Short mmCIF file of C-alpha atoms and ligand atoms in Angstrom, two decimals:
data_model
loop_
_atom_site.label_atom_id
_atom_site.label_comp_id
_atom_site.label_asym_id
_atom_site.label_seq_id
_atom_site.Cartn_x
_atom_site.Cartn_y
_atom_site.Cartn_z
CA MET A 1205 117.96 3.05 -1.26
CA THR A 1206 115.15 0.20 -0.81
CA GLY A 1207 113.01 0.79 2.07
CA ILE A 1208 114.31 4.14 2.89
CA VAL A 1209 111.89 7.47 2.04
CA TRP A 1210 113.17 10.58 -0.04
CA ASN A 1211 111.02 13.54 -0.19
CA ARG A 1212 110.86 14.46 -3.70
CA ALA A 1213 111.13 18.10 -4.72
CA TRP A 1214 108.48 18.71 -7.63
CA ASP A 1215 109.68 20.92 -10.69
CA ARG A 1216 107.94 23.92 -11.06
CA GLU A 1217 105.69 22.57 -14.02
CA GLU A 1218 104.29 19.75 -11.64
CA GLY A 1219 103.66 22.46 -8.90
CA GLU A 1220 102.04 24.76 -11.37
CA SER A 1221 99.66 21.98 -12.97
CA ARG A 1222 98.71 20.38 -9.55
CA VAL A 1223 97.33 23.58 -8.29
CA ARG A 1224 96.27 24.33 -11.39
CA SER A 1225 93.85 21.51 -11.75
CA LEU A 1226 93.07 21.32 -8.18
CA PHE A 1227 91.78 25.31 -8.63
CA THR A 1228 89.42 23.80 -11.16
CA ARG A 1229 88.36 20.99 -9.41
CA THR A 1230 87.60 23.07 -6.42
CA PHE A 1231 86.01 26.33 -7.82
CA GLY A 1232 83.90 24.41 -11.03
CA ALA A 1233 85.12 23.68 -14.53
CA GLY A 1234 85.91 26.98 -16.52
CA GLN A 1235 87.13 28.28 -13.44
CA LEU A 1236 90.56 30.02 -13.77
CA PRO A 1237 93.30 31.25 -11.35
CA ASP A 1238 94.53 35.02 -12.05
CA GLY A 1239 98.13 33.17 -12.08
CA VAL A 1240 100.38 30.79 -10.24
CA TRP A 1241 103.18 31.57 -7.09
CA SER A 1242 105.34 29.41 -5.21
CA ALA A 1243 107.85 29.66 -2.21
CA PRO A 1244 110.34 27.34 -0.83
CA GLY A 1245 110.41 25.82 2.69
CA ARG A 1246 114.36 26.27 4.15
CA ILE A 1247 117.23 24.75 5.79
CA ASN A 1248 119.51 26.87 8.23
CA LEU A 1249 122.90 26.13 7.83
CA ILE A 1250 124.49 27.48 11.01
CA GLY A 1251 122.91 30.31 13.30
CA GLU A 1252 119.74 28.70 15.68
CA HIS A 1253 117.79 30.43 18.14
CA THR A 1254 119.91 33.74 17.58
CA ASP A 1255 116.79 35.24 15.24
CA TYR A 1256 115.17 36.66 18.12
CA ASN A 1257 118.04 37.67 20.09
CA GLY A 1258 118.85 40.25 17.10
CA GLY A 1259 121.61 37.84 15.97
CA SER A 1260 122.96 36.51 12.60
CA CYS A 1261 121.74 33.24 11.00
CA LEU A 1262 122.64 31.84 7.57
CA PRO A 1263 119.27 29.74 5.83
CA PHE A 1264 118.98 29.01 2.53
CA ALA A 1265 116.10 28.30 0.30
CA LEU A 1266 114.85 24.31 -0.32
CA PRO A 1267 114.10 23.32 -3.40
CA HIS A 1268 110.56 22.19 -1.99
CA ARG A 1269 107.99 24.44 -2.62
CA THR A 1270 104.41 25.29 -1.67
CA TYR A 1271 102.48 26.07 -4.77
CA VAL A 1272 99.42 28.58 -4.76
CA ALA A 1273 97.08 29.61 -7.49
CA LEU A 1274 95.00 32.17 -6.96
CA ARG A 1275 91.69 34.42 -8.07
CA ARG A 1276 91.43 37.64 -6.68
CA ARG A 1277 87.58 38.78 -5.71
CA GLU A 1278 85.52 41.84 -6.07
CA ASP A 1279 84.72 41.44 -2.29
CA ASP A 1280 86.25 40.16 0.92
CA LEU A 1281 85.38 36.94 1.33
CA VAL A 1282 88.43 34.42 1.36
CA GLN A 1283 88.27 30.66 -0.30
CA LEU A 1284 90.66 28.11 0.64
CA SER A 1285 91.25 24.56 -0.67
CA SER A 1286 94.66 22.35 0.22
CA GLY A 1287 95.96 19.10 -1.29
CA GLN A 1288 96.57 18.35 2.15
CA GLU A 1289 93.38 18.94 3.71
CA ASP A 1290 89.68 18.59 3.53
CA GLY A 1291 86.80 21.01 2.89
CA LEU A 1292 86.88 24.61 1.99
CA TRP A 1293 88.29 27.09 4.79
CA THR A 1294 86.61 30.84 4.63
CA ALA A 1295 86.79 34.01 6.42
CA ARG A 1296 86.29 37.59 5.77
CA LEU A 1297 89.23 39.87 5.65
CA SER A 1298 87.20 42.42 7.67
CA GLU A 1299 86.13 40.14 10.15
CA VAL A 1300 90.05 39.03 10.93
CA GLY A 1301 91.80 40.02 13.82
CA PRO A 1302 94.90 38.91 16.24
CA VAL A 1303 94.77 36.09 18.69
CA GLY A 1304 92.93 37.40 21.88
CA THR A 1305 90.38 39.21 20.12
CA SER A 1306 86.76 38.67 18.58
CA GLY A 1307 88.34 38.30 15.04
CA GLU A 1308 90.36 34.86 15.95
CA VAL A 1309 91.06 32.64 13.27
CA SER A 1310 91.77 28.81 13.29
CA GLY A 1311 93.28 26.31 10.81
CA TRP A 1312 95.94 26.58 8.88
CA GLY A 1313 93.91 29.21 6.49
CA ALA A 1314 95.13 31.72 9.47
CA TYR A 1315 98.62 31.79 8.15
CA VAL A 1316 97.03 32.92 4.88
CA VAL A 1317 94.72 35.22 5.89
CA GLY A 1318 97.42 36.58 8.63
CA VAL A 1319 99.55 37.82 5.71
CA ALA A 1320 96.23 39.36 3.76
CA TRP A 1321 95.53 41.35 7.52
CA ALA A 1322 99.19 42.34 7.90
CA LEU A 1323 99.43 43.65 4.03
CA ARG A 1324 96.44 45.59 4.55
CA GLU A 1325 97.51 46.67 7.97
CA ALA A 1326 100.81 47.98 6.26
CA GLY A 1327 98.48 50.35 4.12
CA HIS A 1328 97.92 47.66 0.87
CA ASP A 1329 94.74 47.45 -0.95
CA VAL A 1330 94.14 43.58 -0.65
CA PRO A 1331 90.88 42.14 -1.70
CA GLY A 1332 89.17 38.71 -1.20
CA PHE A 1333 90.52 35.85 -3.04
CA ASP A 1334 89.32 32.22 -3.95
CA ALA A 1335 92.73 30.24 -3.98
CA VAL A 1336 94.34 26.44 -3.60
CA VAL A 1337 97.14 25.29 -2.02
CA ASP A 1338 99.68 22.33 -2.80
CA SER A 1339 103.22 21.51 -1.31
CA CYS A 1340 106.19 18.92 -1.50
CA VAL A 1341 107.89 20.68 1.74
CA PRO A 1342 107.55 18.30 4.46
CA TYR A 1343 105.17 19.36 6.95
CA GLY A 1344 105.99 19.06 10.84
CA ALA A 1345 109.44 18.66 9.81
CA GLY A 1346 110.91 21.91 11.36
CA LEU A 1347 111.64 22.92 7.21
CA SER A 1348 108.99 26.36 7.53
CA SER A 1349 106.09 24.62 5.68
CA SER A 1350 104.16 27.45 7.33
CA ALA A 1351 106.49 30.57 6.26
CA ALA A 1352 106.56 28.85 2.70
CA LEU A 1353 102.91 29.00 2.90
CA GLU A 1354 102.97 32.79 4.35
CA ALA A 1355 105.33 33.80 1.64
CA ALA A 1356 103.45 32.27 -1.62
CA PHE A 1357 100.70 34.22 -0.64
CA ALA A 1358 102.64 36.74 0.14
CA VAL A 1359 104.32 37.37 -3.40
CA ALA A 1360 100.70 36.53 -4.90
CA LEU A 1361 99.06 39.48 -2.99
CA GLY A 1362 102.17 42.15 -2.53
CA ASP A 1363 104.75 43.37 -4.74
CA ALA A 1364 107.91 41.40 -4.54
CA SER A 1365 109.64 43.45 -7.21
CA ASP A 1366 113.04 43.63 -5.36
CA ASP A 1367 115.00 42.95 -2.32
CA ALA A 1368 113.40 46.08 -0.10
CA ALA A 1369 109.97 45.07 -1.54
CA ARG A 1370 110.71 41.37 -0.19
CA ALA A 1371 111.91 42.59 3.03
CA ALA A 1372 108.61 44.53 3.55
CA LEU A 1373 106.88 41.00 2.76
CA THR A 1374 108.75 39.41 5.42
CA ALA A 1375 107.48 41.89 7.87
CA ALA A 1376 104.14 40.74 6.95
CA CYS A 1377 104.81 36.86 7.08
CA VAL A 1378 106.16 37.83 10.64
CA ARG A 1379 103.26 39.80 11.90
CA ALA A 1380 100.78 36.99 10.15
CA GLU A 1381 102.59 34.51 12.35
CA ASN A 1382 102.94 36.16 15.46
CA GLU A 1383 99.90 38.26 15.72
CA ILE A 1384 97.27 36.00 13.56
CA ALA A 1385 98.67 32.56 13.98
CA GLY A 1386 99.89 32.99 17.44
CA ALA A 1387 103.32 31.46 17.16
CA PRO A 1388 105.94 33.78 18.59
CA THR A 1389 108.57 32.75 15.78
CA GLY A 1390 111.69 35.21 15.30
CA GLY A 1391 111.55 35.94 11.20
CA MET A 1392 114.72 33.77 9.69
CA ASP A 1393 112.07 31.27 8.01
CA GLN A 1394 109.99 34.06 6.67
CA SER A 1395 113.44 35.83 5.00
CA ALA A 1396 115.10 32.67 3.80
CA ALA A 1397 111.22 31.99 1.95
CA LEU A 1398 111.49 35.41 0.56
CA ARG A 1399 115.03 36.79 0.18
CA SER A 1400 117.16 33.67 -0.98
CA THR A 1401 119.02 33.17 -4.25
CA ALA A 1402 119.78 29.58 -5.70
CA GLY A 1403 123.32 29.00 -5.18
CA HIS A 1404 123.60 31.27 -2.10
CA ALA A 1405 122.96 30.95 1.27
CA LEU A 1406 121.26 34.14 2.56
CA LEU A 1407 123.24 35.83 5.64
CA LEU A 1408 120.61 37.95 7.78
CA ASP A 1409 121.43 40.16 10.86
CA CYS A 1410 118.43 39.86 12.28
CA THR A 1411 118.93 43.67 14.45
CA THR A 1412 118.41 45.30 10.95
CA TRP A 1413 117.14 42.46 8.61
CA ALA A 1414 119.87 43.49 6.21
CA ALA A 1415 120.73 40.27 3.75
CA ARG A 1416 124.06 39.25 2.43
CA GLN A 1417 123.80 36.44 -0.53
CA VAL A 1418 127.15 34.23 0.38
CA PRO A 1419 127.88 31.81 -2.20
CA PHE A 1420 127.18 28.09 -1.32
CA ALA A 1421 127.20 25.46 -3.70
CA PRO A 1422 128.67 22.56 -1.93
CA GLY A 1423 129.10 20.32 -4.81
CA ALA A 1424 131.84 22.89 -6.37
CA HIS A 1425 133.92 23.42 -3.54
CA GLU A 1426 137.31 20.79 -2.68
CA PRO A 1427 136.53 18.46 -1.54
CA ALA A 1428 132.87 18.40 -2.51
CA GLY A 1429 129.90 18.01 -0.53
CA GLU A 1430 126.00 18.02 -0.60
CA VAL A 1431 123.00 19.06 1.66
CA LEU A 1432 121.34 15.58 3.36
CA VAL A 1433 118.23 16.57 5.60
CA ILE A 1434 117.38 13.88 7.63
CA ASP A 1435 113.86 14.23 8.89
CA THR A 1436 113.73 12.73 12.13
CA LYS A 1437 109.64 12.19 12.62
CA ALA A 1438 110.50 12.75 16.67
CA PRO A 1439 106.95 13.84 17.92
CA HIS A 1440 107.18 17.51 18.35
CA GLN A 1441 107.00 18.15 22.67
CA LEU A 1442 105.61 20.85 24.03
CA VAL A 1443 107.22 22.60 21.14
CA ASP A 1444 104.78 25.81 21.24
CA GLY A 1445 105.42 26.40 25.24
CA GLN A 1446 109.56 25.36 25.03
CA TYR A 1447 110.52 27.77 22.47
CA ALA A 1448 108.56 30.42 23.95
CA ALA A 1449 110.23 29.59 27.40
CA ARG A 1450 113.57 29.35 25.48
CA ARG A 1451 112.47 33.28 24.37
CA ALA A 1452 111.34 34.72 27.56
CA ALA A 1453 114.33 33.39 29.01
CA CYS A 1454 117.08 35.44 26.53
CA GLU A 1455 115.41 38.67 27.13
CA ASP A 1456 115.28 38.27 31.01
CA ALA A 1457 118.93 37.55 30.68
CA ALA A 1458 119.18 40.48 28.12
CA ARG A 1459 117.11 42.78 31.03
CA THR A 1460 119.70 41.47 33.68
CA LEU A 1461 122.60 42.57 31.24
CA GLY A 1462 121.06 45.76 30.33
CA VAL A 1463 121.37 45.51 26.46
CA ALA A 1464 118.52 45.49 23.81
CA THR A 1465 119.35 41.74 22.80
CA LEU A 1466 121.72 39.17 23.35
CA SER A 1467 123.48 40.08 20.05
CA GLU A 1468 124.96 43.36 22.13
CA VAL A 1469 127.07 41.05 24.56
CA THR A 1470 130.70 41.92 23.67
CA SER A 1471 132.05 40.18 26.22
CA LEU A 1472 130.72 36.40 26.92
CA PRO A 1473 133.09 36.09 30.26
CA ASP A 1474 131.77 39.34 31.71
CA ALA A 1475 128.36 38.33 30.87
CA LEU A 1476 128.10 35.04 32.14
CA ALA A 1477 129.64 36.55 35.60
CA GLN A 1478 126.66 38.78 36.03
CA LEU A 1479 124.04 36.57 35.27
CA PRO A 1480 122.45 34.86 38.63
CA ASP A 1481 121.96 31.20 37.49
CA ASP A 1482 123.74 28.27 35.82
CA THR A 1483 120.12 28.04 33.19
CA ALA A 1484 120.83 31.87 32.19
CA ARG A 1485 124.48 31.01 31.85
CA ARG A 1486 123.98 28.58 29.27
CA ARG A 1487 121.37 29.73 27.41
CA VAL A 1488 123.29 32.99 27.01
CA ARG A 1489 126.63 31.09 26.45
CA HIS A 1490 124.52 29.42 23.37
CA VAL A 1491 123.68 32.65 21.98
CA VAL A 1492 126.98 34.24 22.10
CA THR A 1493 128.81 31.39 20.91
CA GLU A 1494 126.40 30.41 17.84
CA ILE A 1495 126.57 34.10 16.66
CA ALA A 1496 130.30 33.54 16.59
CA ARG A 1497 129.49 30.61 14.87
CA VAL A 1498 127.50 32.09 11.80
CA ASP A 1499 130.65 34.46 11.53
CA GLU A 1500 133.33 31.34 11.57
CA VAL A 1501 131.04 29.32 8.80
CA VAL A 1502 130.94 32.80 6.79
CA GLY A 1503 134.74 33.19 7.06
CA LEU A 1504 135.30 29.48 6.05
CA LEU A 1505 132.65 29.98 2.95
CA SER A 1506 134.44 33.26 1.83
CA SER A 1507 138.03 31.83 1.70
CA GLY A 1508 137.59 28.80 -0.34
CA GLY A 1509 135.02 26.87 1.34
CA ASP A 1510 136.71 24.34 3.27
CA LEU A 1511 133.12 21.83 4.29
CA PRO A 1512 135.26 19.65 6.61
CA ALA A 1513 135.76 22.41 8.51
CA VAL A 1514 132.53 23.95 8.25
CA GLY A 1515 131.20 20.49 9.44
CA ARG A 1516 133.14 20.90 12.57
CA VAL A 1517 131.53 24.19 13.31
CA LEU A 1518 128.04 22.75 12.36
CA VAL A 1519 128.94 19.87 15.32
CA ALA A 1520 129.81 22.36 17.65
CA GLY A 1521 126.62 23.88 17.01
CA HIS A 1522 124.66 20.85 17.81
CA GLU A 1523 126.27 20.34 20.83
CA SER A 1524 125.74 23.68 22.12
CA LEU A 1525 121.92 23.43 21.59
CA ARG A 1526 121.88 19.95 23.04
CA ASP A 1527 123.99 20.98 26.49
CA ASP A 1528 123.73 24.66 27.01
CA TYR A 1529 119.99 25.66 24.67
CA GLU A 1530 118.33 21.97 25.75
CA VAL A 1531 116.30 21.85 22.49
CA THR A 1532 116.94 18.74 21.15
CA VAL A 1533 115.59 15.13 22.01
CA PRO A 1534 117.33 11.66 21.23
CA GLU A 1535 116.34 11.36 17.85
CA LEU A 1536 118.06 14.37 16.59
CA ASP A 1537 121.51 13.60 18.79
CA VAL A 1538 121.09 10.10 17.45
CA ALA A 1539 120.78 11.07 13.87
CA VAL A 1540 123.74 13.56 14.39
CA GLU A 1541 125.80 11.01 15.53
CA ALA A 1542 124.62 8.27 12.99
CA ALA A 1543 125.57 10.84 10.16
CA VAL A 1544 129.21 11.49 11.41
CA ASP A 1545 129.84 8.16 12.37
CA ALA A 1546 128.93 7.59 8.56
CA GLY A 1547 131.53 9.72 7.29
CA ALA A 1548 129.19 13.06 7.21
CA PHE A 1549 131.65 16.17 6.98
CA GLY A 1550 129.27 17.39 10.46
CA ALA A 1551 125.43 17.35 11.24
CA ARG A 1552 123.40 19.54 13.35
CA MET A 1553 119.67 20.00 14.27
CA VAL A 1554 118.13 22.79 12.37
CA GLY A 1555 114.90 24.96 13.87
CA GLY A 1556 113.62 25.53 17.15
CA GLY A 1557 114.37 21.77 17.98
CA PHE A 1558 112.22 19.14 20.27
CA GLY A 1559 111.47 16.90 17.04
CA GLY A 1560 112.11 18.04 13.35
CA SER A 1561 115.30 17.95 11.06
CA VAL A 1562 119.22 17.64 11.20
CA ILE A 1563 121.04 18.82 8.15
CA ALA A 1564 123.89 16.85 7.53
CA LEU A 1565 126.83 18.37 5.15
CA VAL A 1566 127.85 15.08 3.63
CA PRO A 1567 130.81 14.29 1.00
CA ALA A 1568 129.39 14.50 -2.62
CA GLY A 1569 128.06 11.36 -3.54
CA SER A 1570 127.32 9.90 -0.29
CA ALA A 1571 124.28 10.74 0.69
CA VAL A 1572 122.22 7.77 0.03
CA ASP A 1573 124.88 5.78 2.06
CA VAL A 1574 124.94 7.89 4.81
CA ALA A 1575 120.92 8.02 5.11
CA ALA A 1576 121.47 4.21 4.94
CA HIS A 1577 123.01 4.51 8.00
CA VAL A 1578 120.95 6.63 9.89
CA ALA A 1579 117.86 4.48 8.98
CA ALA A 1580 119.68 1.65 10.15
CA VAL A 1581 120.97 2.99 13.75
CA PHE A 1582 117.24 4.90 13.98
CA ALA A 1583 115.86 0.99 13.14
CA ALA A 1584 118.33 -0.62 15.60
CA ARG A 1585 117.16 2.01 18.21
CA GLY A 1586 113.46 1.20 17.91
CA PHE A 1587 112.62 5.05 16.38
CA ALA A 1588 110.27 6.07 13.59
CA ALA A 1589 111.69 5.41 10.21
CA PRO A 1590 113.03 8.98 9.65
CA ALA A 1591 112.96 10.68 6.03
CA PHE A 1592 115.16 11.66 4.01
CA LEU A 1593 115.83 14.99 1.69
CA LEU A 1594 118.38 16.72 -0.69
CA ALA A 1595 119.50 20.50 -0.42
CA GLU A 1596 120.49 22.40 -3.20
CA PRO A 1597 120.48 25.82 -2.41
CA SER A 1598 117.46 27.24 -4.43
CA ASP A 1599 115.28 30.60 -4.86
CA ALA A 1600 112.91 32.24 -3.28
CA ALA A 1601 109.14 32.90 -3.54
CA SER A 1602 107.81 34.00 -7.24
C1 GLA B 1904 112.15 28.43 14.04
C2 GLA B 1904 111.58 29.69 14.32
C3 GLA B 1904 112.38 30.81 13.92
C4 GLA B 1904 114.05 30.03 14.63
C5 GLA B 1904 114.45 29.12 14.37
C6 GLA B 1904 115.33 28.52 15.71
O1 GLA B 1904 112.24 27.94 13.19
O2 GLA B 1904 110.77 29.71 13.19
O3 GLA B 1904 112.34 31.94 14.22
O4 GLA B 1904 113.86 31.30 15.78
O5 GLA B 1904 113.41 28.15 15.47
O6 GLA B 1904 116.79 29.40 15.03
#
């Protein structure tokens, strides 16, 4: 493992004690929070760029979490401090509004006050608060650190008593991200952070937002596996613009095809024949085949969980994201290829693309060797050194 960077997940005790002591350092000796809450980052087994097309996806929660210590206030002032950022971030909840209005806010606190704003919009009585945040979810790695931040505040400020309540919190987090933070993301990440259960992947229907827990404990399969996550450290290129462009292309194609979302396409050949250009055809082919791959993986996991077969579906998903959806970069392609060369059952990029992370499903006990091979190939290619983590399907925000 020499020279290889592993991102370790803090245990709950460590996360909690970090934010309790940061709270006291920030707000003064003797000052105590009402409580501590936390929420995980996510990885996605299969189903990429399907959520905003009303399709399905199969994410699960990471053991890496964002911790929040929070104390409610009598007024509507919000004061925030973070273990990852300097200074105090402040805002008045009554003044916060969507991007493009006089209430627009910027910086990391937008994700936090966005959640409070969305809960208020949904009719909840949310006061101001003093809070601190610390996190072991890698930032900028495509592992949804922003959804973890939103979800931790959602459970601190709202009702998380059952899955229906959690679905409502998810909707508030999506509004926070879309309208207050200004990122047009699709809902998978917030759902994973709020609705996952340990030992399962979360099968989400992104039209109805119905969720089903699919047992996924890679170590218990035959052959047994483990999930290695490779943070490629590739610089994100034009992420926001490219993501929005893919989303717009899908919406255009759906209009041409006369369907509300691409999840309603029933015959791929018929749909392709109706589309005007090759780019539109490739975008639609990715979405439709990717939704079928989600079904395929769920089928495999439900019938004994043949991990080598699951791995082959992951590779097919990556090729589709590379060739048809065109959201990969060389670091993502090389990481997938190197992981498979080193014996992974399969691997693919996760999240929006243009940088970020790769999920590799590897034989149990081989993650360290696969990581070493990927790191060596990256060094030989002159890429930045990647970082790694192990992803055991974990619990949602609490
Ligand atoms: C990002 C978005 C998600 C989803 C993925 C692609 O992670 O936040 O909503 O669209 O990209 O599957």
